[in-house]
Coordinates of C-alpha atoms in Angstrom, one line a residue:
Chain A
M917 CA -80.4 -66.3 7.4
K918 CA -78.5 -68.8 9.4
G919 CA -78.7 -69.0 13.2
P920 CA -75.6 -68.7 15.4
V921 CA -75.0 -72.4 15.2
S922 CA -74.7 -73.1 11.5
G923 CA -76.5 -75.9 9.7
H924 CA -75.0 -78.2 7.0
A925 CA -75.3 -81.0 9.5
E926 CA -74.8 -83.5 6.7
G927 CA -71.5 -85.3 7.1
P928 CA -68.7 -84.8 9.6
L929 CA -67.0 -81.4 10.1
A930 CA -63.4 -81.2 8.9
I931 CA -61.2 -79.2 11.3
I932 CA -57.9 -78.0 9.9
C933 CA -56.0 -77.9 13.1
G934 CA -53.3 -75.4 14.0
G935 CA -51.6 -75.0 17.3
G936 CA -53.0 -74.5 20.8
T937 CA -56.0 -75.9 22.6
L938 CA -58.7 -74.0 20.7
P939 CA -59.1 -76.6 17.9
F940 CA -60.0 -79.2 20.5
T941 CA -62.4 -76.9 22.3
V942 CA -64.2 -76.6 18.9
A943 CA -64.0 -80.3 18.3
E944 CA -65.5 -81.1 21.7
A945 CA -68.3 -78.5 21.3
V946 CA -69.2 -79.9 17.9
S947 CA -69.0 -83.6 19.1
R948 CA -71.2 -82.6 22.1
R949 CA -73.9 -81.5 19.6
G950 CA -73.8 -84.9 18.0
R951 CA -71.8 -84.1 14.9
E952 CA -68.8 -86.1 13.9
V953 CA -65.4 -84.5 13.5
F954 CA -62.5 -85.2 11.2
I955 CA -59.2 -83.5 12.1
Y956 CA -56.6 -82.6 9.5
A957 CA -53.7 -82.0 11.8
L958 CA -51.0 -79.5 10.6
N959 CA -47.5 -80.9 11.1
G960 CA -45.5 -78.8 13.6
W961 CA -48.6 -77.0 14.9
A962 CA -51.3 -79.5 16.0
D963 CA -50.9 -81.2 19.4
P964 CA -50.4 -85.0 18.6
A965 CA -51.6 -86.1 22.1
R966 CA -54.9 -84.4 21.6
V967 CA -55.3 -85.1 17.9
R968 CA -55.3 -88.9 18.7
A969 CA -58.8 -88.6 20.3
Y970 CA -60.4 -88.0 16.9
P971 CA -60.4 -89.5 13.5
H972 CA -57.5 -87.6 11.9
R973 CA -54.8 -87.4 9.3
W974 CA -51.6 -85.4 9.3
G975 CA -50.4 -83.0 6.6
A976 CA -48.2 -80.0 6.0
I977 CA -49.2 -76.5 5.2
G978 CA -49.5 -76.2 1.5
Q979 CA -50.7 -79.8 0.8
F980 CA -54.1 -78.8 -0.4
G981 CA -54.5 -81.9 -2.6
R982 CA -53.8 -84.1 0.5
F983 CA -56.3 -82.3 2.5
R984 CA -58.9 -82.5 -0.3
R985 CA -58.5 -86.2 -0.6
F986 CA -58.7 -87.0 3.1
A987 CA -61.6 -84.7 3.7
R988 CA -63.6 -86.2 0.8
E989 CA -62.8 -89.7 2.0
A990 CA -64.1 -88.7 5.4
G991 CA -67.3 -87.4 3.8
C992 CA -66.7 -83.8 4.9
R993 CA -68.1 -80.8 3.1
D994 CA -67.9 -78.2 5.8
V995 CA -64.4 -77.1 6.8
V996 CA -63.2 -75.1 9.8
F997 CA -59.7 -73.6 10.0
I998 CA -58.7 -73.0 13.6
G999 CA -55.7 -72.8 15.9
S1000 CA -52.5 -70.7 16.2
L1001 CA -50.5 -70.4 13.1
V1002 CA -48.2 -67.5 12.6
R1003 CA -47.2 -66.9 9.1
P1004 CA -45.4 -70.1 8.3
A1005 CA -41.7 -70.1 7.6
F1006 CA -41.2 -71.1 4.0
S1007 CA -39.1 -74.1 5.1
Q1008 CA -42.1 -75.6 6.8
I1009 CA -44.3 -75.4 3.7
R1010 CA -44.7 -78.6 1.6
L1011 CA -46.4 -78.1 -1.7
D1012 CA -48.4 -80.8 -3.5
L1013 CA -49.7 -80.7 -7.1
A1014 CA -53.1 -79.4 -6.2
T1015 CA -51.5 -76.5 -4.3
L1016 CA -49.0 -75.8 -7.2
R1017 CA -52.0 -75.3 -9.4
V1018 CA -53.5 -72.7 -7.2
L1019 CA -50.1 -71.3 -6.1
P1020 CA -50.2 -68.2 -8.3
R1021 CA -53.4 -67.2 -6.6
I1022 CA -51.9 -67.8 -3.2
V1023 CA -48.8 -65.8 -4.0
A1024 CA -51.0 -62.9 -5.3
A1025 CA -53.0 -63.1 -2.1
F1026 CA -49.8 -63.2 0.0
R1027 CA -48.6 -60.0 -1.5
G1028 CA -51.7 -58.2 -0.5
G1029 CA -51.7 -58.4 3.2
D1030 CA -53.3 -60.8 5.7
N1031 CA -56.9 -60.1 4.7
H1032 CA -56.3 -60.8 1.1
L1033 CA -54.2 -63.8 1.9
L1034 CA -57.0 -65.4 4.0
T1035 CA -59.8 -64.4 1.6
G1036 CA -57.8 -65.9 -1.2
I1037 CA -57.3 -69.2 0.7
G1038 CA -61.0 -69.2 1.5
R1039 CA -61.9 -69.0 -2.1
I1040 CA -59.6 -71.9 -3.0
F1041 CA -61.6 -74.1 -0.6
E1042 CA -64.9 -72.9 -2.0
D1043 CA -63.8 -73.6 -5.5
A1044 CA -62.9 -77.2 -4.6
G1045 CA -66.5 -77.7 -3.4
F1046 CA -65.9 -77.2 0.4
H1047 CA -67.9 -74.9 2.5
L1048 CA -65.6 -72.8 4.7
V1049 CA -67.3 -72.2 8.1
G1050 CA -66.2 -70.0 11.0
A1051 CA -65.2 -71.9 14.1
H1052 CA -67.5 -69.5 16.1
E1053 CA -70.4 -70.6 13.8
V1054 CA -70.2 -74.2 14.8
A1055 CA -69.0 -73.5 18.4
P1056 CA -70.4 -70.1 19.5
E1057 CA -69.2 -70.7 23.1
I1058 CA -65.6 -69.8 22.0
L1059 CA -66.6 -66.1 21.5
M1060 CA -65.9 -63.5 24.2
G1061 CA -69.1 -62.1 25.7
E1062 CA -69.5 -58.6 27.1
G1063 CA -68.1 -57.7 30.5
P1064 CA -65.1 -58.8 32.5
L1065 CA -64.0 -62.5 32.5
G1066 CA -62.2 -62.5 35.9
A1067 CA -62.7 -60.5 39.1
V1068 CA -61.2 -57.2 37.9
A1069 CA -63.2 -54.7 35.8
P1070 CA -61.7 -51.8 33.7
A1071 CA -61.7 -48.5 35.5
A1072 CA -62.7 -45.2 33.9
E1073 CA -59.2 -44.4 32.8
D1074 CA -58.9 -47.8 31.2
L1075 CA -62.1 -47.2 29.3
A1076 CA -60.6 -44.0 27.9
D1077 CA -57.5 -45.9 26.8
I1078 CA -59.7 -48.7 25.3
A1079 CA -61.8 -46.1 23.4
L1080 CA -58.6 -44.5 22.0
A1081 CA -57.1 -47.9 21.0
M1082 CA -60.4 -48.8 19.2
Q1083 CA -60.2 -45.5 17.3
V1084 CA -56.6 -46.4 16.2
L1085 CA -57.8 -49.8 15.1
R1086 CA -60.6 -48.2 13.2
A1087 CA -58.1 -45.8 11.5
T1088 CA -55.7 -48.6 10.6
G1089 CA -58.4 -51.1 9.6
P1090 CA -58.7 -50.1 5.9
F1091 CA -55.0 -50.8 5.5
D1092 CA -55.2 -54.4 6.6
I1093 CA -52.6 -53.8 9.3
G1094 CA -53.1 -55.6 12.6
Q1095 CA -55.8 -56.5 15.1
A1096 CA -54.2 -55.0 18.2
A1097 CA -52.8 -51.9 19.8
V1098 CA -51.5 -50.9 23.2
V1099 CA -52.5 -47.6 24.7
A1100 CA -51.4 -46.2 28.1
G1101 CA -52.6 -42.9 29.6
R1102 CA -54.0 -41.9 26.2
H1103 CA -50.6 -42.5 24.6
V1104 CA -50.4 -45.1 21.8
L1105 CA -47.4 -47.2 22.7
A1106 CA -47.6 -49.9 20.0
V1107 CA -49.6 -50.8 16.9
E1108 CA -49.5 -54.4 15.7
A1109 CA -48.6 -55.2 12.1
A1110 CA -46.9 -58.2 10.7
E1111 CA -45.2 -59.1 14.1
G1112 CA -48.3 -60.3 15.9
T1113 CA -49.6 -59.6 19.4
D1114 CA -47.0 -61.6 21.3
L1115 CA -44.0 -59.8 19.8
M1116 CA -45.8 -56.4 20.2
L1117 CA -46.3 -57.1 23.9
A1118 CA -42.7 -58.2 24.3
R1119 CA -41.7 -54.9 22.7
V1120 CA -43.8 -52.9 25.2
A1121 CA -42.3 -54.8 28.1
A1122 CA -38.7 -54.1 26.8
L1123 CA -39.4 -50.4 26.2
K1124 CA -40.8 -50.1 29.8
K1125 CA -37.9 -51.9 31.2
A1126 CA -35.5 -49.6 29.4
G1127 CA -37.4 -46.6 30.8
R1128 CA -38.3 -45.5 27.2
I1129 CA -42.0 -45.4 28.1
G1130 CA -43.2 -42.9 30.7
A1131 CA -46.8 -43.9 31.0
A1132 CA -47.7 -46.5 33.6
G1133 CA -50.4 -49.1 33.1
G1134 CA -52.1 -49.3 29.8
V1135 CA -54.3 -51.7 27.9
L1136 CA -54.1 -54.2 25.1
V1137 CA -57.0 -54.0 22.8
K1138 CA -57.9 -56.5 20.1
A1139 CA -60.7 -56.2 17.5
P1140 CA -61.3 -57.6 14.1
K1141 CA -60.4 -55.5 11.1
P1142 CA -63.3 -54.1 9.2
G1143 CA -63.9 -56.3 6.1
Q1144 CA -61.9 -59.2 7.4
D1145 CA -63.0 -62.7 6.6
R1146 CA -64.3 -63.7 10.0
R1147 CA -64.6 -67.4 9.1
I1148 CA -60.8 -67.7 9.1
D1149 CA -59.3 -64.9 11.1
L1150 CA -61.1 -63.6 14.1
P1151 CA -58.8 -62.1 16.7
S1152 CA -58.2 -64.4 19.7
I1153 CA -56.8 -64.3 23.2
G1154 CA -55.8 -67.0 25.6
P1155 CA -54.1 -67.3 29.0
E1156 CA -50.7 -66.6 27.4
T1157 CA -52.1 -63.3 26.1
V1158 CA -52.9 -62.3 29.7
E1159 CA -49.5 -63.3 30.9
A1160 CA -47.7 -61.4 28.1
A1161 CA -49.9 -58.3 29.0
A1162 CA -48.9 -58.7 32.6
R1163 CA -45.2 -58.9 31.7
A1164 CA -45.7 -55.6 29.7
G1165 CA -47.0 -54.0 32.9
L1166 CA -50.5 -53.5 31.5
R1167 CA -53.7 -53.1 33.5
G1168 CA -55.8 -55.3 31.3
V1169 CA -57.0 -56.7 28.0
A1170 CA -60.1 -55.5 26.2
V1171 CA -61.5 -57.2 23.1
A1172 CA -64.5 -56.7 20.9
A1173 CA -67.3 -58.8 22.5
G1174 CA -68.9 -61.3 20.1
S1175 CA -66.1 -61.1 17.6
T1176 CA -63.1 -62.3 19.5
I1177 CA -62.3 -65.9 20.3
V1178 CA -61.2 -66.9 23.8
A1179 CA -59.2 -70.0 24.2
E1180 CA -59.8 -71.6 27.6
P1181 CA -61.9 -68.9 29.2
Q1182 CA -61.6 -70.4 32.7
A1183 CA -57.8 -70.4 32.4
V1184 CA -57.9 -66.8 31.1
A1185 CA -60.0 -65.7 34.1
R1186 CA -57.5 -67.5 36.4
A1187 CA -54.5 -65.8 34.7
A1188 CA -56.2 -62.4 34.9
D1189 CA -57.1 -62.8 38.6
R1190 CA -53.6 -64.1 39.4
A1191 CA -52.0 -61.0 37.7
G1192 CA -54.6 -58.6 38.9
L1193 CA -55.5 -57.6 35.3
F1194 CA -58.9 -57.2 33.8
V1195 CA -59.9 -59.1 30.7
A1196 CA -63.1 -57.6 29.3
G1197 CA -65.3 -57.9 26.3
V1198 CA -66.5 -54.4 25.2
G1199 CA -69.6 -53.7 23.2
K1200 CA -70.4 -52.2 19.8
E1201 CA -70.0 -48.6 21.1
F1202 CA -66.2 -49.3 21.3
E1203 CA -65.8 -51.4 18.2
P1204 CA -63.8 -50.2 15.2
Chain B
M785 CA -43.9 -13.7 7.5
K786 CA -40.4 -14.9 8.1
G787 CA -38.1 -16.1 5.3
P788 CA -36.7 -19.6 5.4
V789 CA -33.6 -18.4 7.4
S790 CA -35.1 -16.9 10.5
G791 CA -34.2 -13.5 11.9
H792 CA -33.6 -12.7 15.6
A793 CA -29.9 -12.2 14.7
E794 CA -29.4 -10.4 18.0
G795 CA -27.2 -12.5 20.3
P796 CA -25.8 -15.9 19.9
L797 CA -27.9 -19.0 19.1
A798 CA -28.3 -21.5 22.0
I799 CA -28.2 -25.1 20.7
I800 CA -29.4 -27.7 23.1
C801 CA -27.3 -30.5 21.8
G802 CA -28.4 -34.2 21.8
G803 CA -26.5 -37.1 20.2
G804 CA -25.2 -37.5 16.6
T805 CA -23.5 -35.2 14.2
L806 CA -26.6 -33.1 13.3
P807 CA -26.1 -30.5 16.1
F808 CA -22.7 -29.7 14.7
T809 CA -24.0 -29.4 11.1
V810 CA -26.4 -26.8 12.4
A811 CA -23.7 -25.1 14.5
E812 CA -21.4 -24.9 11.5
A813 CA -24.2 -23.6 9.2
V814 CA -25.1 -20.9 11.7
S815 CA -21.5 -19.9 12.3
R816 CA -20.9 -19.8 8.6
R817 CA -23.6 -17.2 8.4
G818 CA -21.7 -15.1 10.9
R819 CA -23.8 -15.8 14.0
E820 CA -22.3 -17.0 17.3
V821 CA -23.3 -20.3 18.8
F822 CA -23.6 -21.4 22.4
I823 CA -23.9 -25.2 23.0
Y824 CA -25.7 -26.6 25.9
A825 CA -24.4 -30.2 25.7
L826 CA -26.6 -32.9 27.2
N827 CA -24.6 -35.4 29.3
G828 CA -24.6 -38.8 27.8
W829 CA -25.8 -37.6 24.4
A830 CA -23.6 -34.8 23.0
D831 CA -20.3 -35.8 21.5
P832 CA -17.6 -34.2 23.8
A833 CA -14.9 -34.1 21.1
R834 CA -17.1 -31.9 18.9
V835 CA -18.7 -29.9 21.6
R836 CA -15.2 -28.5 22.5
A837 CA -15.0 -26.5 19.3
Y838 CA -17.7 -24.1 20.5
P839 CA -18.5 -22.1 23.6
H840 CA -20.4 -24.6 25.7
R841 CA -21.7 -25.9 29.0
W842 CA -22.7 -29.4 30.0
G843 CA -26.0 -30.3 31.7
A844 CA -28.4 -33.1 32.2
I845 CA -31.8 -33.5 30.8
G846 CA -34.2 -32.0 33.3
Q847 CA -31.9 -29.2 34.5
F848 CA -33.9 -26.4 33.0
G849 CA -32.7 -23.9 35.6
R850 CA -29.1 -24.6 34.7
F851 CA -29.8 -24.2 31.0
R852 CA -31.7 -20.9 31.7
R853 CA -28.8 -19.5 33.7
F854 CA -26.1 -20.4 31.2
A855 CA -28.1 -19.4 28.1
R856 CA -28.8 -16.0 29.7
E857 CA -25.2 -15.5 30.6
A858 CA -24.2 -16.2 27.0
G859 CA -26.8 -13.6 25.9
C860 CA -29.0 -16.1 24.0
R861 CA -32.6 -15.6 23.3
D862 CA -33.1 -18.0 20.4
V863 CA -32.9 -21.7 21.3
V864 CA -32.6 -24.7 19.0
F865 CA -33.1 -28.2 20.3
I866 CA -31.5 -30.7 18.0
G867 CA -29.8 -34.1 18.0
S868 CA -30.8 -37.7 18.7
L869 CA -32.5 -38.3 22.0
V870 CA -34.7 -41.3 22.6
R871 CA -37.1 -40.9 25.4
P872 CA -34.6 -40.7 28.3
A873 CA -34.4 -43.4 30.9
F874 CA -35.6 -41.9 34.2
S875 CA -32.3 -42.7 35.8
Q876 CA -30.5 -40.3 33.4
I877 CA -32.7 -37.4 34.3
R878 CA -31.4 -34.8 36.8
L879 CA -34.0 -32.4 38.1
D880 CA -33.2 -28.9 39.3
L881 CA -35.4 -26.4 41.1
A882 CA -36.6 -24.6 38.0
T883 CA -37.6 -27.9 36.5
L884 CA -39.4 -29.1 39.6
R885 CA -41.5 -26.0 39.4
V886 CA -42.6 -26.9 35.9
L887 CA -42.6 -30.6 36.5
P888 CA -46.3 -31.1 36.8
R889 CA -46.7 -29.6 33.4
I890 CA -44.0 -31.9 32.0
V891 CA -45.7 -34.9 33.5
A892 CA -49.0 -33.9 32.1
A893 CA -47.4 -33.5 28.7
F894 CA -45.6 -36.8 29.0
R895 CA -48.8 -38.6 29.6
G896 CA -50.2 -37.3 26.4
G897 CA -47.9 -38.7 23.8
D898 CA -44.9 -37.3 22.0
N899 CA -46.6 -34.3 20.4
H900 CA -48.0 -33.1 23.6
L901 CA -44.7 -33.7 25.4
L902 CA -42.8 -31.7 23.0
T903 CA -45.4 -28.9 22.7
G904 CA -45.4 -28.7 26.5
I905 CA -41.6 -28.4 26.6
G906 CA -41.7 -25.8 23.9
R907 CA -44.1 -23.7 26.0
I908 CA -41.9 -23.9 29.0
F909 CA -39.0 -22.3 27.1
E910 CA -41.3 -19.6 25.7
D911 CA -42.6 -18.8 29.2
A912 CA -39.0 -18.3 30.4
G913 CA -38.5 -15.7 27.7
F914 CA -36.7 -17.8 25.2
H915 CA -37.7 -18.1 21.5
L916 CA -37.7 -21.7 20.4
V917 CA -36.6 -21.9 16.8
G918 CA -36.6 -24.9 14.5
A919 CA -33.1 -26.1 13.5
H920 CA -34.3 -26.1 9.9
E921 CA -35.2 -22.4 10.2
V922 CA -31.6 -21.4 11.1
A923 CA -30.0 -24.1 8.9
P924 CA -32.3 -24.9 6.0
E925 CA -29.6 -27.0 4.3
I926 CA -30.4 -29.8 6.8
L927 CA -33.8 -30.5 5.1
M928 CA -34.3 -33.2 2.5
G929 CA -35.1 -31.9 -0.9
E930 CA -37.2 -33.6 -3.6
G931 CA -35.8 -36.5 -5.6
P932 CA -33.2 -39.2 -4.8
L933 CA -30.1 -38.5 -2.8
G934 CA -27.9 -41.2 -4.2
A935 CA -27.7 -43.0 -7.6
V936 CA -30.8 -45.2 -7.2
A937 CA -34.3 -43.8 -7.7
P938 CA -37.6 -45.5 -6.6
A939 CA -39.3 -47.7 -9.2
A940 CA -43.0 -47.7 -10.0
E941 CA -43.7 -50.5 -7.5
D942 CA -41.8 -48.5 -4.8
L943 CA -43.9 -45.5 -5.5
A944 CA -47.1 -47.6 -4.9
D945 CA -45.6 -48.7 -1.5
I946 CA -44.6 -45.2 -0.6
A947 CA -48.1 -43.9 -1.4
L948 CA -49.7 -46.6 0.8
A949 CA -47.3 -45.9 3.7
M950 CA -48.0 -42.2 3.4
Q951 CA -51.8 -43.0 3.6
V952 CA -51.1 -45.1 6.8
L953 CA -49.2 -42.2 8.3
R954 CA -52.0 -39.9 7.4
A955 CA -54.5 -42.2 9.1
T956 CA -52.4 -42.7 12.3
G957 CA -51.3 -39.0 12.4
P958 CA -54.3 -37.7 14.5
F959 CA -53.4 -40.3 17.2
D960 CA -49.9 -38.9 17.7
I961 CA -48.4 -42.4 17.0
G962 CA -45.2 -42.4 15.0
Q963 CA -43.5 -40.9 12.1
A964 CA -42.7 -44.0 10.1
A965 CA -44.1 -47.2 8.5
V966 CA -42.7 -50.0 6.5
V967 CA -44.7 -51.3 3.5
A968 CA -43.7 -54.1 1.1
G969 CA -45.7 -55.2 -1.9
R970 CA -48.7 -53.1 -0.7
H971 CA -48.5 -55.0 2.7
V972 CA -48.0 -52.9 5.8
L973 CA -45.2 -54.7 7.7
A974 CA -44.7 -52.3 10.6
V975 CA -46.1 -49.1 12.1
E976 CA -43.8 -47.1 14.4
A977 CA -45.1 -46.1 17.8
A978 CA -43.1 -45.6 21.0
E979 CA -40.3 -47.9 19.9
G980 CA -38.8 -45.5 17.3
T981 CA -37.5 -46.2 13.7
D982 CA -34.4 -48.2 14.6
L983 CA -36.3 -50.8 16.6
M984 CA -39.0 -51.0 14.0
L985 CA -36.5 -51.7 11.3
A986 CA -34.8 -54.3 13.5
R987 CA -38.2 -56.0 14.0
V988 CA -38.7 -56.1 10.2
A989 CA -35.3 -57.6 9.7
A990 CA -36.0 -60.3 12.4
L991 CA -39.4 -61.2 10.9
K992 CA -37.9 -61.6 7.5
K993 CA -35.1 -63.7 8.8
A994 CA -37.7 -65.9 10.6
G995 CA -39.6 -66.3 7.3
R996 CA -42.6 -64.6 8.9
I997 CA -42.8 -62.0 6.1
G998 CA -43.5 -63.2 2.6
A999 CA -43.2 -60.0 0.7
A1000 CA -39.7 -59.1 -0.6
G1001 CA -38.3 -55.6 -0.8
G1002 CA -40.3 -52.8 0.8
V1003 CA -39.8 -49.3 1.7
L1004 CA -39.3 -47.3 4.9
V1005 CA -41.3 -44.1 4.8
K1006 CA -41.0 -41.2 7.3
A1007 CA -43.1 -38.0 7.4
P1008 CA -44.0 -35.5 10.1
K1009 CA -47.3 -36.0 12.0
P1010 CA -50.0 -33.5 11.1
G1011 CA -50.0 -30.9 13.9
Q1012 CA -46.6 -31.8 15.2
D1013 CA -44.4 -29.0 16.6
R1014 CA -41.9 -28.8 13.7
R1015 CA -39.5 -26.7 15.8
I1016 CA -38.6 -29.6 18.0
D1017 CA -39.6 -32.8 16.3
L1018 CA -39.1 -33.1 12.6
P1019 CA -38.5 -36.7 11.4
S1020 CA -34.8 -37.3 10.5
I1021 CA -32.7 -39.8 8.8
G1022 CA -29.0 -40.4 8.7
P1023 CA -26.5 -43.0 7.3
E1024 CA -27.5 -45.4 10.1
T1025 CA -31.1 -45.3 8.9
V1026 CA -30.1 -46.4 5.5
E1027 CA -27.9 -49.2 6.9
A1028 CA -30.8 -50.4 9.2
A1029 CA -33.1 -50.3 6.1
A1030 CA -30.6 -52.4 4.2
R1031 CA -30.4 -54.9 7.0
A1032 CA -34.2 -55.2 6.9
G1033 CA -34.0 -56.1 3.2
L1034 CA -35.8 -52.9 2.1
R1035 CA -35.4 -51.4 -1.4
G1036 CA -35.3 -47.8 -0.1
V1037 CA -36.2 -45.0 2.2
A1038 CA -38.6 -42.2 1.3
V1039 CA -39.2 -39.1 3.3
A1040 CA -41.4 -36.0 3.0
A1041 CA -39.3 -33.5 1.1
G1042 CA -38.9 -30.1 2.9
S1043 CA -40.0 -31.5 6.2
T1044 CA -37.4 -34.2 7.1
I1045 CA -34.0 -33.6 8.4
V1046 CA -31.0 -35.4 6.8
A1047 CA -28.0 -35.8 8.9
E1048 CA -24.8 -36.0 6.7
P1049 CA -26.4 -36.0 3.3
Q1050 CA -23.2 -37.1 1.6
A1051 CA -22.8 -40.0 4.0
V1052 CA -26.4 -40.9 3.4
A1053 CA -25.9 -40.9 -0.4
R1054 CA -22.8 -43.1 0.0
A1055 CA -24.5 -45.5 2.3
A1056 CA -27.5 -45.7 -0.1
D1057 CA -25.2 -46.4 -3.1
R1058 CA -23.2 -48.9 -1.2
A1059 CA -26.3 -50.9 -0.3
G1060 CA -28.1 -50.3 -3.6
L1061 CA -31.0 -48.6 -1.9
F1062 CA -32.8 -45.4 -2.9
V1063 CA -33.2 -42.5 -0.5
A1064 CA -35.7 -40.1 -1.9
G1065 CA -37.6 -37.0 -0.9
V1066 CA -41.1 -37.1 -2.1
G1067 CA -43.4 -34.2 -2.7
K1068 CA -46.6 -32.9 -1.3
E1069 CA -48.7 -35.3 -3.5
F1070 CA -47.4 -38.1 -1.2
E1071 CA -47.4 -36.3 2.2
P1072 CA -49.8 -37.2 4.9

């Protein structure tokens, strides 16, 4: 069994870098532990200003051959895939020969929902001799702990809503649907599927504004799907999640402690305190 | 046990009339059977041009005392509640004294999700001496039968998507969430909660347009929630449902036969044929 901080310390760590600050939190944490980092920056997603601080190469989504060449040149065997990346628009995808060879498998995975897609992609890396590692394995500090992150804690009524939302996620989990739901006053307002958390929260905000939702308050709850490949696709929150939850009139955000990534925890705590929301990690007793 | 066309033929039938053409389909069907009809038309929802053809009174949502008085004057005991009515904006609600008396119970029901809300409202009518009847009980012709309504029938791949959507609805049913889901290529694209079917379909259309959904085709599936009060809240489809499904790029619409209302079946069949979609009632083997 591996410890929380995974081994394979031979060679630098390749980080396939999507959007947001999270890839750099991981890069810093890994560098701090004395391991070199090579960043494969995804065009249109990775932040150029921050990529520059590390050995890096740019590439598009779909250029698996390009990644494989650069990562091998850099002497990487372990690969982490991290950062925001909504399902890419097809116009953004560039395919190279190596990808075309595995394309039928990607398409097959794409048809089967997010879990299958990501699991399929994971296997393609493994088949090319890479070892796909979870970002939280090399940088456990990115995981949400138990308890509130800011000054506000969930009240008893919030705990009831959190428990109901977790039950909903447990029920929808086998169908590989989403990682989030919104519950207010024991009423399920929204279930996330292909649209993602931000659009789901925007919908709740719009419904409340239109007077279509009677219940006040409410909570956003995120938790990993059962059976999901946690190396690639842990649920995550950041300051913008808290701000979107505030715009939707929610009382707080609850996530599964130990299996949810928090981008910029200090900024999340500040955003929560500013909006008067709680942001809390909840334990196994709540998890789906 | 009652037959499919319910008794209580004493006195006219009160129809609390929301939006759309469905209330008038019911009114015609009931009149055709020789029973008088009294329409309580909801301001802002009922179609004034069509209300005029029947003995009627206007009222706002929330004026239970007003309804009670008029319905008693008209000699009604049986009440049907039919027509489109999204959760009303609070500004549209007018409260009268009789409603204020039962308001705490309505609020309690409102907090508990749709099922509880509608069940709570049902009980309030019963307590005032009315007999709440399902529109499909007095006009069974409004129910969707088994099989396709237009020229197109679901293909084998559609049946697989329909089965998966029905499983999702079965899983979410206990949580009183929604009555609809969209599945494409075995991938759950959307689960309906407080937003309603139209907004859910608009979301799928927007995600496809943005290239955020890889799967082509897909089906909209609607079915009643287990335990739902079918007198007030059967799922329903109309021509606009088919048009919205076409805009979302779906291949068809499947509903639970015998427990889904079809407004204007001929117009639905025409809309389906025009768009090349199937609209099909599916049997018990699919139902949640």
